[in-house]
Backbone as JSON, one array per atom type, in Angstrom:
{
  "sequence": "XXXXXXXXXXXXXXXXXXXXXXXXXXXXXXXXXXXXXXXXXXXXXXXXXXXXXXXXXXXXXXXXXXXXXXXXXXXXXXXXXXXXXXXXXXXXXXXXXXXXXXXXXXXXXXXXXXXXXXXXXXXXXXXXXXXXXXXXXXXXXXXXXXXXXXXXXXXXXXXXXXXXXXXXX",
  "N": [[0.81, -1.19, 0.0], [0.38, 2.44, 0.23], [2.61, 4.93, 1.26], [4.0, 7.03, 3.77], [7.05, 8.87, 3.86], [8.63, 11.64, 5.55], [11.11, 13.95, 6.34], [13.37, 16.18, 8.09], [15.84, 18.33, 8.68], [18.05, 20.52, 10.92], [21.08, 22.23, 10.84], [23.29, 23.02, 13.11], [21.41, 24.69, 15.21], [21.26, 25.84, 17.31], [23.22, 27.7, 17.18], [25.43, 26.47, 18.12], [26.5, 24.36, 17.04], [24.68, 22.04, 17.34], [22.11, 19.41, 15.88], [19.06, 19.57, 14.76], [16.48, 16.97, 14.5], [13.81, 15.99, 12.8], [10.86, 13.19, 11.84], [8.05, 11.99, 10.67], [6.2, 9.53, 9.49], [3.7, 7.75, 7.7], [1.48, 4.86, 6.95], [-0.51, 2.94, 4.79], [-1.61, -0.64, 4.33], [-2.26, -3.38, 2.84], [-2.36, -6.82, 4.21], [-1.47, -10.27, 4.5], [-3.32, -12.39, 7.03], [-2.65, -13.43, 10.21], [-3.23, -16.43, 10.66], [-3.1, -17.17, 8.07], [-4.72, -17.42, 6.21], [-6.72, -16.9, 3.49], [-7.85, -14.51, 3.27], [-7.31, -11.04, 3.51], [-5.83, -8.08, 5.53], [-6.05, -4.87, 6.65], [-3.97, -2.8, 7.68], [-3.23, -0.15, 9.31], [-0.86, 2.73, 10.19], [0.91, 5.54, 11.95], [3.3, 7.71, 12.61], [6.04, 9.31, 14.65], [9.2, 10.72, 14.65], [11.32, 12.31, 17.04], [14.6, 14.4, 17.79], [17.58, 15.62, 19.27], [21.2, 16.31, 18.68], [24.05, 17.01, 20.18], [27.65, 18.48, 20.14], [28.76, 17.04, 21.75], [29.78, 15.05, 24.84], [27.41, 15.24, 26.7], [26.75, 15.31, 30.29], [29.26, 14.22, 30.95], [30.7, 16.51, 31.38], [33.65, 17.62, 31.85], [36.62, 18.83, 32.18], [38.73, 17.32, 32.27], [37.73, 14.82, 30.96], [36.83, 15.85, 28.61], [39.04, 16.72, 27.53], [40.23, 14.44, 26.76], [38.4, 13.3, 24.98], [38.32, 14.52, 22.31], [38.87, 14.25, 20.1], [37.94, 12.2, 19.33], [35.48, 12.81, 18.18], [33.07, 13.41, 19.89], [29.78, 13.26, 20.64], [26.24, 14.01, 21.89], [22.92, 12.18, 22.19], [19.04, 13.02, 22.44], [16.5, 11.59, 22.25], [12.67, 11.05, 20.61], [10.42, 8.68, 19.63], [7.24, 8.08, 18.33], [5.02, 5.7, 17.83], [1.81, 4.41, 16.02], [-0.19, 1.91, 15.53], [-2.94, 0.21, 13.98], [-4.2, -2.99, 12.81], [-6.58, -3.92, 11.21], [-9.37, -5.47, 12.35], [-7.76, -7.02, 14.21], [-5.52, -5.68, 16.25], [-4.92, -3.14, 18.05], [-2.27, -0.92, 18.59], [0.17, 1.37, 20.52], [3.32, 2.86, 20.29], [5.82, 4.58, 22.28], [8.6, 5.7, 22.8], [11.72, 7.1, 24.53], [14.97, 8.74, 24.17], [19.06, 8.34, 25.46], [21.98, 8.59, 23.85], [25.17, 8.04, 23.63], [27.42, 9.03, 20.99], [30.29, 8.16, 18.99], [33.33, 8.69, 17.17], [36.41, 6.56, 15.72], [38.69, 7.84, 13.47], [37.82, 7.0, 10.26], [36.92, 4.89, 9.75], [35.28, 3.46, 12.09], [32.54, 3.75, 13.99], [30.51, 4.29, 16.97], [28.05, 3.77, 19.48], [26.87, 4.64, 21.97], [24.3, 3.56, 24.39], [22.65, 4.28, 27.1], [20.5, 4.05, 28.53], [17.45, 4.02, 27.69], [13.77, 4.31, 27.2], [10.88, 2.6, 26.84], [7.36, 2.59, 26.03], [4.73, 0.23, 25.62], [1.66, -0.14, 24.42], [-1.16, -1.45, 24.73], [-4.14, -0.75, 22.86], [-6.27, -2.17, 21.95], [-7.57, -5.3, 21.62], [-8.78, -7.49, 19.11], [-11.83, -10.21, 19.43], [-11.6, -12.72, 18.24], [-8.66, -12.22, 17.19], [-7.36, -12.33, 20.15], [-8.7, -15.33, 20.6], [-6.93, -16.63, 19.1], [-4.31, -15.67, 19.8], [-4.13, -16.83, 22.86], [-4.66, -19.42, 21.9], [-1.95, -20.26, 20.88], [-0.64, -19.74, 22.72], [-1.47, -21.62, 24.53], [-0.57, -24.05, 22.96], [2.3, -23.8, 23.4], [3.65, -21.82, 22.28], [4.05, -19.14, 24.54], [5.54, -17.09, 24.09], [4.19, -15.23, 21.64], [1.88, -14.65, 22.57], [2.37, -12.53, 24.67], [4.27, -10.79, 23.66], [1.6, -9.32, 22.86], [1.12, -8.17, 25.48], [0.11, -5.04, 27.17], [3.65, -3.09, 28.57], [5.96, -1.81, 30.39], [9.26, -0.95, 28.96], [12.96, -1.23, 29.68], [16.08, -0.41, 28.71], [19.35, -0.92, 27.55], [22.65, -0.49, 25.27], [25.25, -1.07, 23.02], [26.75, -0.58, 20.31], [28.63, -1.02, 17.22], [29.94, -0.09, 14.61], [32.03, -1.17, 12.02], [33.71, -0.27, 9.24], [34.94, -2.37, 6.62], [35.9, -1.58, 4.12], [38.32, -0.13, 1.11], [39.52, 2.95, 1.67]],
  "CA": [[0.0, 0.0, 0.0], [0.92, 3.91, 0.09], [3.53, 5.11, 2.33], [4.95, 8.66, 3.28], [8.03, 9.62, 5.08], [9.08, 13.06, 5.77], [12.12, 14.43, 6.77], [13.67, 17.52, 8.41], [17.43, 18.35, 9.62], [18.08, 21.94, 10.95], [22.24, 21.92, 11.23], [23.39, 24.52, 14.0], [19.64, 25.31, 15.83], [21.21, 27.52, 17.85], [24.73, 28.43, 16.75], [26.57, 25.65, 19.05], [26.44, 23.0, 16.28], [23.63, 21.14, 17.23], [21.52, 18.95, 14.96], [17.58, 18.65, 15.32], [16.21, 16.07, 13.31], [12.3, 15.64, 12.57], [10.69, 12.95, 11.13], [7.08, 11.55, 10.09], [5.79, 8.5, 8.67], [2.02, 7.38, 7.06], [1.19, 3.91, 5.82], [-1.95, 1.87, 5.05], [-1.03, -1.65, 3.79], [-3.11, -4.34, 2.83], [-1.19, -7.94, 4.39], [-2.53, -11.36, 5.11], [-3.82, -12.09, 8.62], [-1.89, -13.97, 10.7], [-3.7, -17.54, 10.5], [-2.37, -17.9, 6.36], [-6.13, -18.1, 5.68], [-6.83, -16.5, 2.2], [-8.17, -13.26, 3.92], [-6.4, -10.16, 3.86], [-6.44, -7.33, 6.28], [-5.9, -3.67, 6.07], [-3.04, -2.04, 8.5], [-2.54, 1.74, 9.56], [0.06, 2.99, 10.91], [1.53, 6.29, 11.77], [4.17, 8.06, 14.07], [7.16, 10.56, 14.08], [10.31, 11.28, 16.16], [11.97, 14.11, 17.11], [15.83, 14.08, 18.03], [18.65, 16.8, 19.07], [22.15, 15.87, 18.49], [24.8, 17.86, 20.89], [28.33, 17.91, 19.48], [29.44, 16.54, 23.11], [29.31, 14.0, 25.63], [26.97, 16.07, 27.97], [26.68, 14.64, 31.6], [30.43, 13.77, 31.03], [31.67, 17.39, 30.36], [34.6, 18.21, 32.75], [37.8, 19.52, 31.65], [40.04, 16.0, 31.77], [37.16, 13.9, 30.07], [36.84, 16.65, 27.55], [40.48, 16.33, 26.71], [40.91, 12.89, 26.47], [37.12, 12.97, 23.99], [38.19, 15.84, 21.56], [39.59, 13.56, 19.11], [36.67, 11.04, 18.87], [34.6, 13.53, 17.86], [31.75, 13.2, 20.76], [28.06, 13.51, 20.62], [25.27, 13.0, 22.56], [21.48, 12.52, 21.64], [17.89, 12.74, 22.7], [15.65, 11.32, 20.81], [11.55, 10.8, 21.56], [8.82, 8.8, 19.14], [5.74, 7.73, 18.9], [4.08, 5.28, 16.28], [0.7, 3.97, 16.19], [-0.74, 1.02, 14.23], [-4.0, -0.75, 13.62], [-4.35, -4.21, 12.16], [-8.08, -3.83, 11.14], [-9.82, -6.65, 12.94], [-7.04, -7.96, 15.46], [-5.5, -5.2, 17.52], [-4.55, -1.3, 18.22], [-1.1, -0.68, 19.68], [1.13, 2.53, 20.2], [4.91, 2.39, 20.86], [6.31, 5.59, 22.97], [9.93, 5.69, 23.29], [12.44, 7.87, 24.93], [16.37, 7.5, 24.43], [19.37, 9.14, 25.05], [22.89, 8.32, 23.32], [26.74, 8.98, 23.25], [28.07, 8.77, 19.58], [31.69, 9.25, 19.06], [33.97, 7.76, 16.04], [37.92, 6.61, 15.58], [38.97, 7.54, 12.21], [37.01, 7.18, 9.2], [35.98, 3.65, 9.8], [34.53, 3.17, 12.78], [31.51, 4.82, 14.48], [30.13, 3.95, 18.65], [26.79, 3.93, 19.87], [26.36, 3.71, 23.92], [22.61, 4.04, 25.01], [22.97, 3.83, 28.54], [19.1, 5.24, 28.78], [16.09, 3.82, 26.76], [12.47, 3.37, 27.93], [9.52, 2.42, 25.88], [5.97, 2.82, 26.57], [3.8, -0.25, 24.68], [0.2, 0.21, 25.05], [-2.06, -2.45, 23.43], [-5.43, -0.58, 23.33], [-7.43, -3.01, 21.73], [-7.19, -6.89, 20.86], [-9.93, -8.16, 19.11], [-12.14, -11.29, 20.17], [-10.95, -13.69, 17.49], [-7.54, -12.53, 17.26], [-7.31, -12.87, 21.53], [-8.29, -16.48, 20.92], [-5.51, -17.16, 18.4], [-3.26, -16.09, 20.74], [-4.7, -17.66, 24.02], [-4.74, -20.98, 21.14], [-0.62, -19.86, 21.17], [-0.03, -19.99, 24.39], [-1.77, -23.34, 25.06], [0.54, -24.59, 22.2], [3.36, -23.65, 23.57], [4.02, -20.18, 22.39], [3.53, -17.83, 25.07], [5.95, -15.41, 23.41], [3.39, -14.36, 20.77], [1.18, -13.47, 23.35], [3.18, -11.95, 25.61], [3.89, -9.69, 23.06], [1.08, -7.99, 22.64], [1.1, -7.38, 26.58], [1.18, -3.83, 27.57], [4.96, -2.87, 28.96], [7.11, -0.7, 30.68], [10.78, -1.95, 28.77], [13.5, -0.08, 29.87], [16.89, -1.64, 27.94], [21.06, -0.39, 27.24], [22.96, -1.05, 24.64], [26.49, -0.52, 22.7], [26.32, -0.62, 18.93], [30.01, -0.51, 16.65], [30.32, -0.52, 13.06], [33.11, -1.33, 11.51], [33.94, -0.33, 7.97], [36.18, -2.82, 6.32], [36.24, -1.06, 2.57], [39.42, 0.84, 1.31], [39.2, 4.58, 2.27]],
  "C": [[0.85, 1.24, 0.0], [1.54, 3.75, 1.43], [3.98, 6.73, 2.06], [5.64, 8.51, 3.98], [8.24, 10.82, 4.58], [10.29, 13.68, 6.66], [12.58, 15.82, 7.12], [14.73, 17.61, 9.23], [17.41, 19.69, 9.44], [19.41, 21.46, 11.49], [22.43, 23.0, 12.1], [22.66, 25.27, 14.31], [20.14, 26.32, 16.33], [22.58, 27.99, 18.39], [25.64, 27.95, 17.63], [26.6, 24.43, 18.65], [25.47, 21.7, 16.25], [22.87, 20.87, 16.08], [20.27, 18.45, 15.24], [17.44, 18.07, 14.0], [14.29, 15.87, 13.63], [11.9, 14.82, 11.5], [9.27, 12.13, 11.52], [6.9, 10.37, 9.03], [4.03, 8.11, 8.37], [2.41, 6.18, 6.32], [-0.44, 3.05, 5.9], [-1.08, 1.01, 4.13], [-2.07, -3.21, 3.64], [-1.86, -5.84, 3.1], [-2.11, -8.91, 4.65], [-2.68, -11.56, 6.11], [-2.74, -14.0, 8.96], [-1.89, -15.62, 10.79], [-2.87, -18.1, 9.29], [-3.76, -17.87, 5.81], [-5.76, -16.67, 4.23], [-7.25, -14.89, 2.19], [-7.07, -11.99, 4.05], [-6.86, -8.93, 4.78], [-5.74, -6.05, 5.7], [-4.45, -3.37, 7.4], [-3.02, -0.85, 8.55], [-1.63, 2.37, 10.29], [0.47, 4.6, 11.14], [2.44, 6.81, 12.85], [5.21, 8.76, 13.28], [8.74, 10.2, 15.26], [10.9, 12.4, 16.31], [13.87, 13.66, 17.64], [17.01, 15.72, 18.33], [19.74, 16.06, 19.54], [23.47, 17.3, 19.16], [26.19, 17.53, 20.29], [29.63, 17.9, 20.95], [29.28, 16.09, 23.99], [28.69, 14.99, 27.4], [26.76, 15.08, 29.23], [28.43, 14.35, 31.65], [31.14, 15.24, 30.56], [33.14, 18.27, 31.19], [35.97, 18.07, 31.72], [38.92, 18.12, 30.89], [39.16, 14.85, 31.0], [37.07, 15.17, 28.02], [37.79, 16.39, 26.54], [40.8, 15.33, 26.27], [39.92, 12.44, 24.7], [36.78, 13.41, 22.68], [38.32, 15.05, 20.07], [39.04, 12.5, 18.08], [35.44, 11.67, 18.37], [32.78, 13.2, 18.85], [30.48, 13.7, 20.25], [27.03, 12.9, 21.2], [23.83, 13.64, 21.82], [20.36, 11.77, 22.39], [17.22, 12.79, 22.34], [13.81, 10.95, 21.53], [10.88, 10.25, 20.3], [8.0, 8.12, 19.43], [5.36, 6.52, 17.72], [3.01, 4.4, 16.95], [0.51, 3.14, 15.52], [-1.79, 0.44, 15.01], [-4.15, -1.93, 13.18], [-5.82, -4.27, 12.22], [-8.46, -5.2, 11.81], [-8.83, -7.28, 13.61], [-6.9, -7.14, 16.83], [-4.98, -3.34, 17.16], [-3.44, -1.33, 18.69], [-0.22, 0.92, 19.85], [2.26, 2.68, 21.12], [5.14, 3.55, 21.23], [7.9, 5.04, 23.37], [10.79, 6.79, 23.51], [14.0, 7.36, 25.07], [17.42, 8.83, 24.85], [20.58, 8.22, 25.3], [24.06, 9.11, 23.34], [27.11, 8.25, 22.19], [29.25, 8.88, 19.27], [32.36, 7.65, 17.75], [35.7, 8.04, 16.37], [38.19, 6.42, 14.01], [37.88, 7.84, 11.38], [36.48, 5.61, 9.56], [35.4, 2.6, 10.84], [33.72, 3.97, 13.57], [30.96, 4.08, 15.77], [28.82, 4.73, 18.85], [26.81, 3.7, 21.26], [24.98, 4.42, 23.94], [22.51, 3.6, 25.97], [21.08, 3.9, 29.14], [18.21, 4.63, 27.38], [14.88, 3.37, 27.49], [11.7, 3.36, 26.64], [8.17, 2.05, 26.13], [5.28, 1.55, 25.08], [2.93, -0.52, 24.94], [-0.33, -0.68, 24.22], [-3.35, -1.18, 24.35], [-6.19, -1.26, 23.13], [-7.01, -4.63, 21.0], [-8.99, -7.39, 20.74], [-10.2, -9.6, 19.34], [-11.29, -12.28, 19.61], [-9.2, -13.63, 16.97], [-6.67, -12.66, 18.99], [-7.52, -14.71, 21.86], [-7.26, -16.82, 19.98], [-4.18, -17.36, 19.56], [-3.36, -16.85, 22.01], [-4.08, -19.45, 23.1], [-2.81, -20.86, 21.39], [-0.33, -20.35, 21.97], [-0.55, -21.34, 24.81], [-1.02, -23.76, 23.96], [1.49, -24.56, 22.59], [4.34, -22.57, 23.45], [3.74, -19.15, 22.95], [3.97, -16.54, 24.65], [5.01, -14.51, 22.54], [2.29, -13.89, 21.64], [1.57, -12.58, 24.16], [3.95, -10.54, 24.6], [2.86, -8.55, 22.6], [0.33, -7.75, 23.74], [1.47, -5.6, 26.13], [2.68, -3.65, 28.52], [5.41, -1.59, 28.92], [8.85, -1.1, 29.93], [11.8, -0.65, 28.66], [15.05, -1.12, 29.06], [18.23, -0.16, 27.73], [21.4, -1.32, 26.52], [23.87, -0.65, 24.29], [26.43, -1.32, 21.4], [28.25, -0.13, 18.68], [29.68, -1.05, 15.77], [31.5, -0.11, 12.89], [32.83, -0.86, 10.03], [35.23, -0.72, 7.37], [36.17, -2.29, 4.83], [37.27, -0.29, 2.41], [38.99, 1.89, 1.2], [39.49, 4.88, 0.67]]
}
């Protein structure tokens, strides 16, 4: 089905190199329903995020971390979105997340992610009847994970992300 994204980077918001970032998404999607049966359903989705990119490891900004960080080119970021989706006839959900990141690179070919800091808000608002017994049928099978996913949750989670780039410069 149709899809939009939308994009928006403002470089140097407010003349200390920062980078906000805005972005928007829209889709409807027609997919098959989760059974395999011959039936297809509709999907809707939408949501955005927002983001500002500091060009320094804030909470860490004292004089001898500074010095040691200048080189790695630091950055930290706080980022917030939202997305919503529908699955016509199963369920409603909307994801809320809040993060915030230190970015810093050695060289040209490698780049560092720490996210010491992520929560995420997942709200089921609605599960319909017949896709509540699927999963219930799940979980007496043996798969509680698929239901247990579309619990609501508080998930709070850290992480450390490195890419490598092995190509010649």
């Amino acid at each position: 089905g149709p899809f939009v994204n939308l994009g928006f980077k403002n470089r140097n918001a407010f003349s200390s190199l920062e980078i906000i970032d805005l972005q928007g998404n829209f889709s409807i999607q027609g997919i098959s329903n989760i059974e395999g049966e011959s039936a297809t359903y509709s999907l809707f989705q939408y949501g955005g995020s927002a983001g500002i990119t500091f060009p320094k490891f804030i909470l860490l900004n004292s004089d001898r971390v500074l010095s040691k960080v200048g080189p790695i080119n630091p950055q930290s970021r706080l980022s917030l979105s939202y997305n919503y989706e529908n699955r016509i006839d199963e369920y409603e959900r909307s994801i809320t997340e809040l993060g915030f990141s230190y970015l810093w690179r050695r060289e040209d070919r490698s780049r560092f992610n720490f996210s010491p800091l992520t929560f995420s808000l997942v709200d089921i608002q609605k599960l319909e009847g017949d896709f509540e017994d699927f999963l219930d049928n799940q979980e007496a099978n043996g798969n509680g994970a698929l239901k247990a996913a579309f619990n609501s949750a508080v998930i709070n989670s850290a992480y450390f992300e490195a890419i490598y780039n092995f190509a010649p410069a």
